[in-house]
Short mmCIF file of C-alpha atoms in Angstrom, two decimals:
data_model
loop_
_atom_site.label_atom_id
_atom_site.label_comp_id
_atom_site.label_asym_id
_atom_site.label_seq_id
_atom_site.Cartn_x
_atom_site.Cartn_y
_atom_site.Cartn_z
CA MET I 102 -23.74 -20.05 5.16
CA TYR I 103 -24.30 -17.02 2.91
CA ARG I 104 -20.71 -15.86 3.33
CA GLN I 105 -19.34 -19.35 2.56
CA LYS I 106 -21.36 -19.55 -0.67
CA LEU I 107 -20.26 -16.03 -1.57
CA ILE I 108 -16.61 -16.93 -1.02
CA VAL I 109 -16.94 -19.91 -3.38
CA LEU I 110 -18.44 -17.67 -6.07
CA LEU I 111 -15.68 -15.10 -5.57
CA LEU I 112 -13.04 -17.80 -5.85
CA LEU I 113 -14.46 -19.03 -9.14
CA ALA I 114 -14.89 -15.55 -10.55
CA GLY I 115 -11.59 -14.24 -9.23
CA LEU I 116 -9.38 -16.74 -11.03
CA ALA I 117 -10.74 -15.56 -14.36
CA ARG I 118 -10.55 -11.84 -13.52
CA ALA I 119 -7.81 -9.87 -15.27
CA ASP I 120 -8.64 -6.58 -13.58
CA GLY I 121 -8.96 -5.66 -9.92
CA LEU I 122 -12.11 -5.22 -7.90
CA PRO I 123 -14.33 -2.22 -8.71
CA LEU I 124 -13.60 0.97 -6.78
CA ILE I 125 -15.66 3.70 -5.15
CA SER I 126 -14.41 7.14 -4.15
CA ASN I 127 -15.29 10.26 -2.23
CA GLU I 128 -13.72 13.67 -1.74
CA ALA I 129 -14.15 16.99 0.01
CA LYS I 130 -12.55 20.42 -0.15
CA HIS I 131 -12.47 23.41 2.17
CA CYS I 132 -11.07 26.85 1.34
CA LEU I 133 -10.21 29.62 3.77
CA LYS I 134 -9.96 31.83 0.68
CA PRO I 135 -10.48 30.93 -2.99
CA ASN I 136 -6.76 30.20 -3.36
CA ILE I 137 -6.08 28.77 0.11
CA CYS I 138 -7.59 25.29 0.17
CA ALA I 139 -7.21 21.77 1.51
CA THR I 140 -8.63 18.64 -0.12
CA VAL I 141 -9.12 15.05 0.97
CA SER I 142 -9.95 12.08 -1.26
CA ILE I 143 -10.51 8.42 -0.47
CA THR I 144 -10.91 5.32 -2.61
CA SER I 145 -11.79 1.76 -1.64
CA ILE I 146 -12.81 -1.53 -3.19
CA ASP I 147 -16.44 -2.34 -3.97
CA SER I 148 -16.60 -6.13 -3.89
CA PRO I 149 -19.73 -8.32 -3.64
CA ASP I 150 -18.60 -9.27 -0.11
CA PRO I 151 -19.75 -6.69 2.52
CA ALA I 152 -17.31 -8.06 5.10
CA LEU I 153 -14.37 -7.55 2.73
CA ASN I 154 -15.57 -4.03 1.95
CA ALA I 155 -15.82 -3.18 5.64
CA TYR I 156 -12.34 -4.58 6.24
CA ALA I 157 -10.93 -2.46 3.40
CA ASP I 158 -12.66 0.70 4.63
CA ARG I 159 -11.04 0.30 8.04
CA LEU I 160 -7.65 0.31 6.31
CA ILE I 161 -8.20 3.77 4.80
CA ASP I 162 -5.93 6.04 6.79
CA ILE I 163 -3.50 8.84 6.07
CA SER I 164 -2.08 8.88 9.60
CA PRO I 165 0.92 6.56 8.91
CA ILE I 166 2.68 9.40 7.07
CA THR I 167 2.07 12.13 9.64
CA ASP I 168 3.66 12.78 13.02
CA ASN I 169 0.29 13.03 14.77
CA PRO I 170 -1.83 9.97 13.88
CA ASP I 171 -4.77 10.75 16.16
CA LYS I 172 -5.18 14.23 14.73
CA TYR I 173 -5.44 12.96 11.17
CA ARG I 174 -7.33 9.72 11.65
CA LEU I 175 -10.43 9.26 9.50
CA ASP I 176 -13.48 7.67 11.13
CA ARG I 177 -16.14 8.46 8.51
CA TRP I 178 -16.03 8.04 4.74
CA ASP I 179 -19.27 9.66 3.60
CA LYS I 180 -19.33 13.20 2.15
CA ALA I 181 -20.52 14.86 5.36
CA GLY I 182 -17.81 13.12 7.36
CA LEU I 183 -15.07 14.14 4.93
CA VAL I 184 -16.32 17.73 4.81
CA ALA I 185 -16.16 17.99 8.60
CA TRP I 186 -12.70 16.41 8.66
CA ILE I 187 -11.13 18.62 5.99
CA ARG I 188 -12.72 21.77 7.43
CA ARG I 189 -11.08 21.04 10.78
CA ILE I 190 -7.72 20.25 9.18
CA ALA I 191 -7.82 23.37 6.99
CA GLN I 192 -8.62 25.62 9.92
CA GLU I 193 -5.80 24.09 11.98
CA GLU I 194 -3.17 23.78 9.25
CA LEU I 195 -3.69 26.77 6.96
CA SER I 196 -3.51 30.50 7.56
CA ALA I 197 -5.63 32.98 5.64
CA ASP I 198 -2.74 35.43 5.91
CA GLU I 199 -0.14 33.19 4.25
CA GLU I 200 -0.73 31.70 0.85
CA PRO I 201 0.79 28.21 0.36
CA LYS I 202 2.44 27.30 -2.93
CA ASN I 203 -0.12 24.57 -3.51
CA ASP I 204 -3.31 23.26 -1.97
CA TYR I 205 -2.84 20.95 0.97
CA VAL I 206 -3.76 17.44 -0.18
CA PHE I 207 -4.57 14.25 1.74
CA SER I 208 -5.59 10.95 0.15
CA GLY I 209 -6.02 7.30 1.04
CA THR I 210 -6.61 4.42 -1.37
CA VAL I 211 -7.34 0.72 -0.96
CA SER I 212 -7.26 -1.35 -4.16
CA GLN I 213 -6.76 -4.97 -5.14
CA VAL I 214 -3.49 -5.35 -7.03
CA GLY I 215 -3.56 -9.08 -7.66
CA GLU I 216 -4.60 -12.53 -6.54
CA SER I 217 -3.56 -16.15 -6.58
CA ALA I 218 -5.60 -19.31 -6.21
CA HIS I 219 -6.16 -18.84 -2.47
CA TYR I 220 -5.10 -15.27 -1.67
CA ARG I 221 -5.91 -11.71 -2.70
CA VAL I 222 -3.68 -8.70 -2.10
CA LEU I 223 -4.95 -5.28 -1.12
CA ASN I 224 -2.65 -2.31 -1.54
CA VAL I 225 -3.19 0.48 0.97
CA GLN I 226 -1.69 3.77 -0.19
CA ALA I 227 -1.59 7.11 1.58
CA TYR I 228 -0.40 10.50 0.39
CA SER I 229 -0.23 13.93 1.97
CA TYR I 230 1.14 17.29 0.95
CA SER I 231 1.32 20.00 3.60
CA GLY I 232 3.98 22.29 2.23
CA GLY I 233 7.60 21.86 1.19
CA ASN I 234 9.14 20.57 -2.00
CA HIS I 235 7.02 17.42 -2.26
CA GLY I 236 4.41 15.32 -0.55
CA MET I 237 4.91 12.06 1.31
CA ALA I 238 3.52 8.67 0.35
CA SER I 239 3.32 5.22 1.85
CA SER I 240 2.19 1.81 0.58
CA ARG I 241 1.32 -1.38 2.44
CA PHE I 242 0.32 -4.80 1.14
CA TYR I 243 -2.32 -6.89 2.90
CA VAL I 244 -2.26 -10.54 1.80
CA LEU I 245 -5.67 -11.96 2.66
CA PRO I 246 -6.96 -15.54 2.39
CA LYS I 247 -9.99 -15.80 0.12
CA ALA I 248 -11.67 -18.20 2.53
CA GLY I 249 -11.89 -18.06 6.30
CA ALA I 250 -11.14 -15.14 8.58
CA LEU I 251 -10.17 -11.78 7.07
CA LYS I 252 -6.73 -11.58 8.65
CA ALA I 253 -3.61 -10.45 6.84
CA VAL I 254 -0.91 -13.09 6.42
CA ALA I 255 2.25 -11.84 8.13
CA LEU I 256 5.66 -12.53 6.64
CA GLU I 257 6.58 -14.73 9.59
CA ASP I 258 3.54 -16.91 8.85
CA ILE I 259 4.93 -18.05 5.48
CA LEU I 260 8.52 -18.74 6.54
CA LEU I 261 10.11 -21.99 7.56
CA PRO I 262 11.51 -21.95 11.12
CA ASN I 263 14.41 -19.55 11.80
CA GLN I 264 14.61 -18.26 8.23
CA ARG I 265 13.88 -14.53 8.67
CA ALA I 266 17.55 -13.52 8.80
CA LYS I 267 18.26 -15.43 5.59
CA LEU I 268 15.31 -13.81 3.84
CA ASP I 269 16.49 -10.37 4.99
CA ALA I 270 19.88 -11.10 3.44
CA LEU I 271 18.22 -12.24 0.21
CA GLN I 272 16.29 -8.97 0.08
CA GLN I 273 19.51 -6.98 0.32
CA GLN I 274 21.14 -9.10 -2.37
CA ALA I 275 18.15 -8.57 -4.67
CA PHE I 276 18.20 -4.83 -4.00
CA THR I 277 21.94 -4.71 -4.75
CA ARG I 278 21.31 -6.41 -8.10
CA TRP I 279 18.62 -3.82 -8.82
CA LEU I 280 20.98 -0.95 -8.05
CA LYS I 281 23.58 -2.41 -10.40
CA SER I 282 21.00 -2.98 -13.17
CA GLY I 283 20.41 0.72 -13.76
CA GLU I 284 16.65 0.46 -13.15
CA ALA I 285 16.75 2.67 -10.05
CA ASN I 286 16.40 6.06 -11.83
CA MET I 287 20.02 6.82 -10.97
CA GLY I 288 21.97 4.80 -13.53
CA PRO I 289 23.75 1.49 -12.92
CA LEU I 290 25.99 1.52 -9.84
CA ASP I 291 29.31 -0.27 -9.61
CA ASP I 292 30.53 -1.89 -6.39
CA GLU I 293 31.86 1.43 -5.09
CA GLY I 294 28.59 3.17 -5.92
CA VAL I 295 26.60 0.48 -4.10
CA LYS I 296 28.88 0.85 -1.06
CA GLU I 297 28.34 4.61 -1.03
CA HIS I 298 24.58 4.14 -1.38
CA PHE I 299 24.43 1.86 1.66
CA GLU I 300 26.55 4.31 3.66
CA THR I 301 23.95 6.99 3.00
CA PHE I 302 20.91 4.74 3.16
CA PRO I 303 21.65 1.68 5.32
CA PHE I 304 19.55 -1.25 4.14
CA THR I 305 16.97 -2.65 6.54
CA ALA I 306 14.76 -5.41 5.18
CA ASN I 307 11.04 -4.93 5.69
CA ALA I 308 8.02 -7.24 5.84
CA ASN I 309 5.84 -5.43 3.29
CA TRP I 310 5.43 -8.44 1.01
CA ARG I 311 3.15 -9.92 -1.62
CA PRO I 312 3.30 -12.95 -3.94
CA ASP I 313 4.56 -12.65 -7.50
CA LYS I 314 4.84 -15.17 -10.31
CA LYS I 315 8.63 -14.90 -10.05
CA GLY I 316 8.97 -14.97 -6.25
CA LEU I 317 8.19 -12.65 -3.34
CA LEU I 318 7.98 -8.92 -3.91
CA PHE I 319 8.78 -6.36 -1.20
CA ARG I 320 7.91 -2.67 -1.50
CA TYR I 321 9.64 0.16 0.34
CA ASP I 322 8.47 3.70 1.04
CA PRO I 323 10.38 6.80 -0.10
CA TYR I 324 13.53 7.41 1.97
CA GLU I 325 13.30 3.91 3.51
CA ILE I 326 16.24 2.52 1.52
CA GLY I 327 16.95 5.29 -0.97
CA PRO I 328 16.43 8.95 -1.85
CA TYR I 329 13.01 10.41 -2.58
CA ALA I 330 13.76 10.39 -6.32
CA MET I 331 13.94 6.59 -6.17
CA GLY I 332 10.23 6.51 -5.39
CA MET I 333 8.93 3.27 -3.88
CA PRO I 334 11.55 0.63 -4.69
CA GLU I 335 10.32 -2.92 -5.25
CA VAL I 336 12.65 -5.79 -4.42
CA LEU I 337 11.92 -9.19 -5.96
CA VAL I 338 13.46 -12.26 -4.33
CA PRO I 339 13.32 -15.06 -6.96
CA THR I 340 11.50 -18.31 -6.26
CA ALA I 341 14.69 -20.35 -6.74
CA GLU I 342 16.26 -18.58 -3.75
CA LEU I 343 13.27 -19.21 -1.51
CA LYS I 344 13.02 -23.00 -1.56
CA ASP I 345 14.60 -23.52 1.85
CA VAL I 346 13.20 -20.30 3.29
CA VAL I 347 9.46 -20.14 2.50
CA LYS I 348 6.88 -22.84 3.19
CA PRO I 349 6.27 -25.13 0.18
CA GLU I 350 2.55 -24.41 0.05
CA ILE I 351 3.28 -20.71 -0.41
CA LEU I 352 5.83 -21.36 -3.15
CA ALA I 353 3.25 -23.55 -4.90
CA GLU I 354 0.84 -20.60 -4.79
CA LEU I 355 3.12 -18.31 -6.81
CA ASP I 356 2.41 -19.88 -10.20
CA SER I 357 -1.24 -18.85 -10.00
CA TRP I 358 -0.48 -15.19 -9.22
CA GLN I 359 -2.17 -12.60 -11.47
CA ASP I 360 -1.34 -8.90 -11.44
CA GLN I 361 -4.44 -6.73 -11.59
CA GLN I 362 -5.02 -3.12 -12.56
CA PRO I 363 -7.72 -1.19 -10.70
CA GLY I 364 -10.25 0.53 -12.88
CA GLU I 365 -11.79 3.99 -12.62
CA ALA I 366 -13.43 4.68 -9.26
CA VAL I 367 -17.13 5.58 -9.11
CA ALA I 368 -17.99 8.58 -6.93
CA LYS I 369 -20.20 7.60 -3.98
CA PRO I 370 -20.95 10.66 -1.78
CA GLN I 371 -23.05 8.56 0.60
CA TRP I 372 -20.37 5.86 0.54
CA ARG I 373 -21.98 2.45 1.11
CA ASP I 374 -25.39 3.58 2.37
#
């Protein structure tokens, strides 16, 4: 009963909210020498709903962008837990005899990036730097119903029957338009330039989606469909192209979508205790 009343209050408050949910953060650092260090930082939402907070905390993870997920998995978010984790990683990854160009860095963030009348979207971001020219990042959207079970809505759940292939094609068409627009940090591409791009980076549609006032937005990780310099491309498939692809109740939801900007995180060494 308490959770149902809380959900109603969150629904009423959420529609009027222009910013995202409050954030809490924690970090730890371990140095083999003063100039040979590794750091870890985490950030998560701090909503009035404990169940939503617990769900978000379980999403904090830097392992998706490493080749050894079990080694890097976080299972505690308090200061003591992070200190133990980064000490182990530093001792395994760094050498006191070889000075890296920069500190090793690991971070995981869960924030709310927007909401509609019946859904909220959490963005789960991970970043790691362990040597080389640059770090690696990833981003995943979790579209969650505001009422009922805390279970992410999969792309297949919002599609009309047998429409995934058509949506994949629409994603590629939208991405092609983006390449030709000149917004891709590489200048506008002509037809030959687009052909060459796809020869180097074959396009594969993904299911990393969220609502948008103008349609469905899909985000891609670095190197997924373009060079690292392209960052995390976002592909918007317009609502007009989705009318025979996406369920009507989802299309009706798009008009109420609000982008949200997370605020400054508050440091919480003891996390939620």
